[in-house]
């Protein structure tokens, strides 16, 4: 941890690329794996525009089920440690693939939500965005208050473009940071996974925090095989110690 803390301390700009694993310790399932959201079902029936066009009700029910879980979930020690790191370095960019909003709830400031936000509804016609109701299910699929078209969950599905603003800022952060922490992601979804490669290519010190190996492990400068909720607070502790020492 001391080596990582030292790198973060010396960096002008730290970028963190986050995945679902950080929220696992808040009780939110990851996507892949035997206990993941998609276990026993096909991602292509739940997370593509084609699936929504074919069967909007099923996609909406999946979203509502996750929302109902989310309202009881709170940020964990990993989320809070990222807030602490942001306050300890001159420039910090948090690039998250997560749609659960827990970074904002923890108090992170400079957040790029690459895959949108589960608690947002977006109009399929005029793109109006509204904050989702948190009081459970619906009788009929939500309708846009402006143009009466069908609303959809405000997340990014496979085959859809990410927000241009978010991906451009994330790309710039990956190119300019001196250190990148890649936390709790299987690193199989692009363009997010490419950001870690970009950072490495541009000379950043890259650290993976994940109990499991990923396709990007071999290009990392360091891999910490621990849960994020243990590794990140330990890094903050080491940063504070080096500050005092
Ligand atoms: C812990 C832990 C603990 C557990 N502590 N760790 C280039 C090459 C190949 C394909 C493509 C490419 N460019 C684009 C594509 C296509 C596609 C893609 O990437 N496909 C691959 C999967 C093959 N990408 C797209 O379509 C993207 N759009 C795009 O690129 O547009 C332009 C374009 C379009 C068409 C063609 C070409 C270009 C959009 C991607 C949108 C992803 N959306 C989802 C669903 C959101 C909606 C919803 O919520 O329902 O986002 S997919 C899902 O995966 C979700 C996640 O954000 C994302 C990443 O998952 P993540 O976070 O890594 O979670 P897991 O479950 O995979 O992993 C958890 C990890 O945590 C594990 O490693 C554990 O070990 C670890 N862990 N406990 C630390 N305590
Ligand atoms: Zn509308």
Coordinates of C-alpha atoms and ligand atoms in Angstrom, one line a residue:
X1 CA 0.0 0.0 0.0
X2 CA 2.9 2.3 0.8
X3 CA 4.1 2.1 -2.8
X4 CA 0.7 3.0 -4.2
X5 CA 0.2 5.7 -1.7
X6 CA 3.5 7.2 -2.6
X7 CA 2.6 7.2 -6.3
X8 CA -0.8 8.9 -5.6
X9 CA 0.9 11.5 -3.3
X10 CA 3.3 12.5 -6.0
X11 CA 0.7 12.6 -8.8
X12 CA -0.7 15.9 -10.0
X13 CA -3.7 14.1 -11.5
X14 CA -5.2 10.8 -10.2
X15 CA -7.9 9.0 -12.3
X16 CA -9.9 6.1 -10.9
X17 CA -11.8 3.8 -13.2
X18 CA -14.5 2.0 -11.3
X19 CA -16.8 -1.0 -11.8
X20 CA -19.5 -2.9 -10.1
X21 CA -17.2 -4.7 -7.7
X22 CA -16.8 -1.6 -5.5
X23 CA -20.6 -1.7 -4.8
X24 CA -20.6 -5.4 -4.0
X25 CA -19.7 -4.6 -0.4
X26 CA -22.8 -2.4 -0.3
X27 CA -24.9 -5.5 -1.1
X28 CA -25.4 -4.7 -4.8
X29 CA -24.7 -7.6 -7.1
X30 CA -22.1 -7.3 -9.9
X31 CA -23.2 -8.1 -13.5
X32 CA -21.2 -11.1 -14.4
X33 CA -20.5 -14.3 -12.4
X34 CA -22.8 -16.8 -10.6
X35 CA -24.3 -14.2 -8.3
X36 CA -24.5 -11.4 -10.8
X37 CA -27.5 -9.5 -12.0
X38 CA -27.4 -11.5 -15.3
X39 CA -27.0 -14.9 -13.7
X40 CA -29.2 -17.3 -15.6
X41 CA -30.3 -14.8 -18.1
X42 CA -28.9 -13.2 -21.3
X43 CA -27.5 -9.7 -21.1
X44 CA -28.7 -9.3 -24.6
X45 CA -32.3 -9.7 -23.4
X46 CA -31.9 -7.1 -20.7
X47 CA -29.3 -4.6 -21.8
X48 CA -29.7 -3.8 -25.5
X49 CA -31.9 -1.4 -27.4
X50 CA -33.2 -4.4 -29.4
X51 CA -34.4 -6.1 -26.2
X52 CA -36.2 -2.9 -25.2
X53 CA -37.8 -2.5 -28.6
X54 CA -39.0 -6.2 -28.5
X55 CA -40.1 -6.3 -24.9
X56 CA -40.0 -3.0 -23.0
X57 CA -42.0 -4.4 -20.1
X58 CA -39.3 -7.1 -19.3
X59 CA -36.5 -4.5 -19.5
X60 CA -38.5 -2.1 -17.3
X61 CA -39.2 -4.8 -14.7
X62 CA -35.5 -5.6 -14.5
X63 CA -34.8 -2.0 -13.9
X64 CA -37.5 -1.5 -11.3
X65 CA -36.3 -4.6 -9.4
X66 CA -32.8 -3.2 -9.3
X67 CA -34.2 0.3 -8.2
X68 CA -36.1 -1.3 -5.4
X69 CA -32.9 -2.9 -4.2
X70 CA -30.9 0.3 -4.6
X71 CA -33.0 2.5 -2.4
X72 CA -31.8 0.7 0.7
X73 CA -28.1 0.6 -0.2
X74 CA -25.5 2.9 1.2
X75 CA -21.9 3.7 0.1
X76 CA -19.2 1.6 1.8
X77 CA -15.7 2.1 2.9
X78 CA -14.4 1.9 -0.6
X79 CA -16.6 4.7 -1.8
X80 CA -15.7 6.8 1.2
X81 CA -11.9 6.2 0.6
X82 CA -12.3 7.5 -3.0
X83 CA -13.7 10.7 -1.5
X84 CA -10.7 11.0 0.8
X85 CA -8.3 10.4 -2.1
X86 CA -10.0 13.2 -4.1
X87 CA -9.4 15.6 -1.2
X88 CA -5.7 14.6 -0.9
X89 CA -4.6 15.2 -4.5
X90 CA -4.5 18.3 -6.7
X91 CA -6.6 16.9 -9.5
X92 CA -8.9 13.9 -9.4
X93 CA -11.3 12.3 -12.0
X94 CA -13.6 9.5 -11.0
X95 CA -14.7 7.6 -14.1
X96 CA -17.4 5.1 -13.1
X97 CA -19.2 2.5 -15.1
X98 CA -21.6 2.1 -12.2
X99 CA -25.2 3.3 -12.5
X100 CA -26.0 3.1 -8.8
X101 CA -25.2 6.7 -7.8
X102 CA -23.3 5.6 -4.7
X103 CA -20.2 7.8 -5.5
X104 CA -22.4 10.9 -5.3
X105 CA -24.0 9.7 -2.2
X106 CA -20.6 9.2 -0.6
X107 CA -19.5 12.8 -1.5
X108 CA -17.2 12.3 -4.6
X109 CA -17.3 15.5 -6.6
X110 CA -15.7 15.1 -10.0
X111 CA -17.6 12.1 -11.3
X112 CA -18.1 10.9 -14.9
X113 CA -20.9 8.3 -15.1
X114 CA -20.0 6.5 -18.4
X115 CA -23.0 4.2 -18.4
X116 CA -25.7 6.6 -17.1
X117 CA -27.7 6.4 -13.9
X118 CA -30.3 3.8 -13.0
X119 CA -32.4 6.3 -11.1
X120 CA -33.0 8.5 -14.2
X121 CA -35.8 8.0 -16.7
X122 CA -35.2 9.3 -20.3
X123 CA -37.7 10.0 -23.0
X124 CA -37.2 7.7 -26.1
X125 CA -38.4 10.6 -28.3
X126 CA -37.4 14.0 -26.9
X127 CA -34.6 12.8 -24.5
X128 CA -36.2 14.7 -21.5
X129 CA -34.7 13.3 -18.3
X130 CA -36.5 13.0 -15.1
X131 CA -35.6 11.6 -11.7
X132 CA -37.2 8.2 -11.2
X133 CA -39.8 7.8 -8.5
X134 CA -38.5 5.6 -5.7
X135 CA -41.9 4.3 -4.6
X136 CA -41.8 0.9 -6.3
X137 CA -43.4 -0.5 -9.4
X138 CA -45.7 0.9 -12.1
X139 CA -49.0 -0.1 -13.6
X140 CA -48.0 1.0 -17.1
X141 CA -44.7 1.9 -18.6
X142 CA -43.9 5.6 -17.8
X143 CA -44.8 8.2 -20.4
X144 CA -42.9 11.4 -21.1
X145 CA -44.7 14.4 -19.4
X146 CA -43.6 16.6 -22.4
X147 CA -44.3 14.6 -25.5
X148 CA -46.2 11.4 -24.3
X149 CA -43.6 9.0 -25.8
X150 CA -42.4 6.0 -23.8
X151 CA -39.7 6.6 -21.2
X152 CA -36.7 4.3 -20.8
X153 CA -34.1 3.8 -18.1
X154 CA -31.3 6.3 -18.3
X155 CA -28.6 3.8 -18.7
X156 CA -26.3 2.9 -21.6
X157 CA -27.0 -0.5 -23.2
X158 CA -24.8 -2.5 -25.5
X159 CA -24.5 -1.0 -29.0
X160 CA -25.4 2.5 -27.7
X161 CA -23.1 5.5 -27.7
X162 CA -21.9 6.7 -24.4
X163 CA -22.4 10.4 -23.6
X164 CA -19.9 12.2 -25.8
X165 CA -19.1 14.7 -23.1
X166 CA -18.4 12.0 -20.5
X167 CA -16.2 9.8 -22.7
X168 CA -14.2 12.8 -24.0
X169 CA -13.5 13.9 -20.5
X170 CA -12.7 10.4 -19.4
X171 CA -10.3 9.9 -22.4
X172 CA -8.6 13.2 -21.5
X173 CA -8.2 12.2 -17.9
X174 CA -6.7 8.8 -18.9
X175 CA -4.2 10.5 -21.2
X176 CA -3.1 13.1 -18.6
X177 CA -3.2 11.4 -15.3
X178 CA 0.0 10.2 -13.6
X179 CA -1.7 7.4 -11.7
X180 CA -4.8 5.3 -12.3
X181 CA -6.6 3.0 -10.0
X182 CA -8.8 0.4 -11.8
X183 CA -11.2 -0.8 -9.2
X184 CA -13.8 -3.7 -9.2
X185 CA -14.2 -4.1 -12.9
X186 CA -14.0 -7.2 -15.1
X187 CA -12.5 -4.9 -17.8
X188 CA -14.3 -6.5 -20.6
X189 CA -16.7 -3.7 -21.6
X190 CA -15.4 -1.0 -24.1
X191 CA -14.7 1.8 -24.4
X192 CA -14.3 1.9 -20.6
X193 CA -11.7 -0.9 -20.5
X194 CA -9.7 0.9 -23.1
X195 CA -9.2 3.8 -20.7
X196 CA -6.8 1.8 -18.5
X197 CA -4.8 0.8 -21.6
X198 CA -4.7 4.5 -22.6
X199 CA -3.5 5.6 -19.2
X200 CA -0.7 2.9 -19.3
X201 CA 0.3 3.9 -22.8
X202 CA 0.6 7.5 -21.7
X203 CA 2.9 6.6 -18.8
X204 CA 0.5 6.5 -15.9
X205 CA 1.2 4.2 -13.0
X206 CA -1.7 1.8 -13.1
X207 CA -3.0 -0.3 -10.2
X208 CA -5.8 -2.9 -10.4
X209 CA -7.8 -3.5 -7.2
X210 CA -9.8 -6.7 -7.7
X211 CA -9.8 -10.1 -5.9
X212 CA -9.9 -11.7 -9.4
X213 CA -7.6 -11.5 -12.4
X214 CA -8.9 -9.6 -15.5
X215 CA -7.8 -9.4 -19.1
X216 CA -6.0 -6.1 -18.2
X217 CA -4.1 -7.5 -15.2
X218 CA -1.0 -8.2 -17.3
X219 CA -0.6 -4.6 -18.4
X220 CA -1.0 -3.2 -14.9
X221 CA 2.0 -2.0 -12.9
X222 CA 0.6 -3.5 -9.8
X223 CA -2.4 -5.7 -8.9
X224 CA -3.9 -5.7 -5.4
X225 CA -5.9 -8.9 -4.9
X226 CA -8.2 -7.6 -2.2
X227 CA -11.7 -6.3 -1.9
X228 CA -12.0 -2.6 -2.7
X229 CA -13.5 -1.9 0.8
X230 CA -10.3 -3.1 2.4
X231 CA -7.6 -2.0 -0.1
X232 CA -8.8 1.6 -0.7
X233 CA -9.0 2.6 3.0
X234 CA -5.5 1.1 3.5
X235 CA -4.2 3.2 0.7
X236 CA -5.8 6.4 2.2
X237 CA -4.2 5.4 5.6
X238 CA -0.8 5.1 4.0
X239 CA -1.3 8.4 2.2
X240 CA -2.1 10.1 5.5
X241 CA 0.9 8.4 7.2
X242 CA 3.3 9.6 4.5
X243 CA 1.8 13.1 4.8
X244 CA 2.6 13.1 8.6
X245 CA 6.0 11.5 8.1
Ligands
LIG1 C1 -14.6 -6.8 -6.7 C2 -15.2 -7.0 -5.5 C3 -14.8 -6.2 -4.4 C4 -16.2 -8.3 -6.9 N1 -13.8 -5.4 -4.6 N2 -13.6 -5.9 -6.9 C5 -14.3 -3.0 -28.6 C6 -14.0 -4.3 -28.5 C7 -15.1 -5.2 -28.3 C8 -16.4 -4.8 -28.2 C9 -16.6 -3.5 -28.2 C10 -15.6 -2.6 -28.4 N3 -16.1 -1.3 -28.4 C11 -17.5 -1.4 -28.2 C12 -17.8 -2.7 -28.1 C13 -19.2 -3.2 -27.9 C14 -19.6 -3.2 -26.4 C15 -18.6 -4.1 -25.6 O1 -17.8 -3.7 -24.9 N4 -18.8 -5.4 -25.7 C16 -18.0 -6.4 -25.0 C17 -18.7 -6.9 -23.8 C18 -17.7 -7.5 -26.0 N5 -19.6 -1.9 -25.9 C19 -20.7 -1.1 -26.1 O2 -21.6 -1.5 -26.8 C20 -20.7 0.3 -25.5 N6 -21.0 1.2 -26.5 C21 -20.2 1.6 -27.5 O3 -19.0 1.3 -27.5 O4 -20.7 2.4 -28.5 C22 -20.0 2.6 -29.7 C23 -20.2 1.3 -30.5 C24 -21.4 0.7 -30.6 C25 -21.5 -0.5 -31.3 C26 -20.4 -1.1 -31.9 C27 -19.1 -0.5 -31.7 C28 -19.0 0.7 -31.0 C29 -21.7 0.4 -24.5 C30 -21.5 -0.4 -23.3 C31 -22.6 -0.3 -22.3 C32 -22.5 -1.2 -21.1 N7 -23.6 -1.2 -20.3 C33 -23.7 -2.1 -19.1 C34 -25.2 -2.2 -18.7 C35 -25.8 -0.9 -18.2 C36 -27.2 -1.0 -18.1 C37 -27.8 -1.6 -16.9 O5 -27.3 -1.3 -15.8 O6 -28.7 -2.4 -17.0 O7 -22.9 -1.5 -18.1 S1 -23.0 -3.7 -19.4 C38 -22.5 -3.9 -17.7 O8 -21.0 -4.1 -17.8 C39 -22.7 -2.5 -17.0 C40 -21.3 -2.3 -16.4 O9 -21.1 -0.9 -16.2 C41 -20.4 -2.9 -17.4 C42 -19.0 -3.3 -16.8 O10 -19.2 -4.3 -15.8 P1 -18.3 -4.2 -14.5 O11 -18.6 -3.0 -13.7 O12 -16.9 -4.5 -14.9 O13 -18.9 -5.4 -13.7 P2 -18.6 -7.0 -13.8 O14 -19.8 -7.7 -13.1 O15 -18.3 -7.4 -15.2 O16 -17.3 -7.2 -12.9 C43 -17.2 -7.0 -11.5 C44 -15.8 -7.2 -11.1 O17 -15.7 -6.8 -9.7 C45 -15.2 -8.6 -11.2 O18 -14.0 -8.5 -11.9 C46 -15.0 -9.0 -9.8 O19 -13.9 -9.9 -9.6 C47 -14.8 -7.7 -9.1 N8 -15.2 -7.7 -7.7 N9 -16.2 -8.0 -5.7 C48 -13.2 -5.3 -5.9 N10 -15.3 -6.4 -3.2
LIG2 ZN1 -40.5 13.3 -24.5

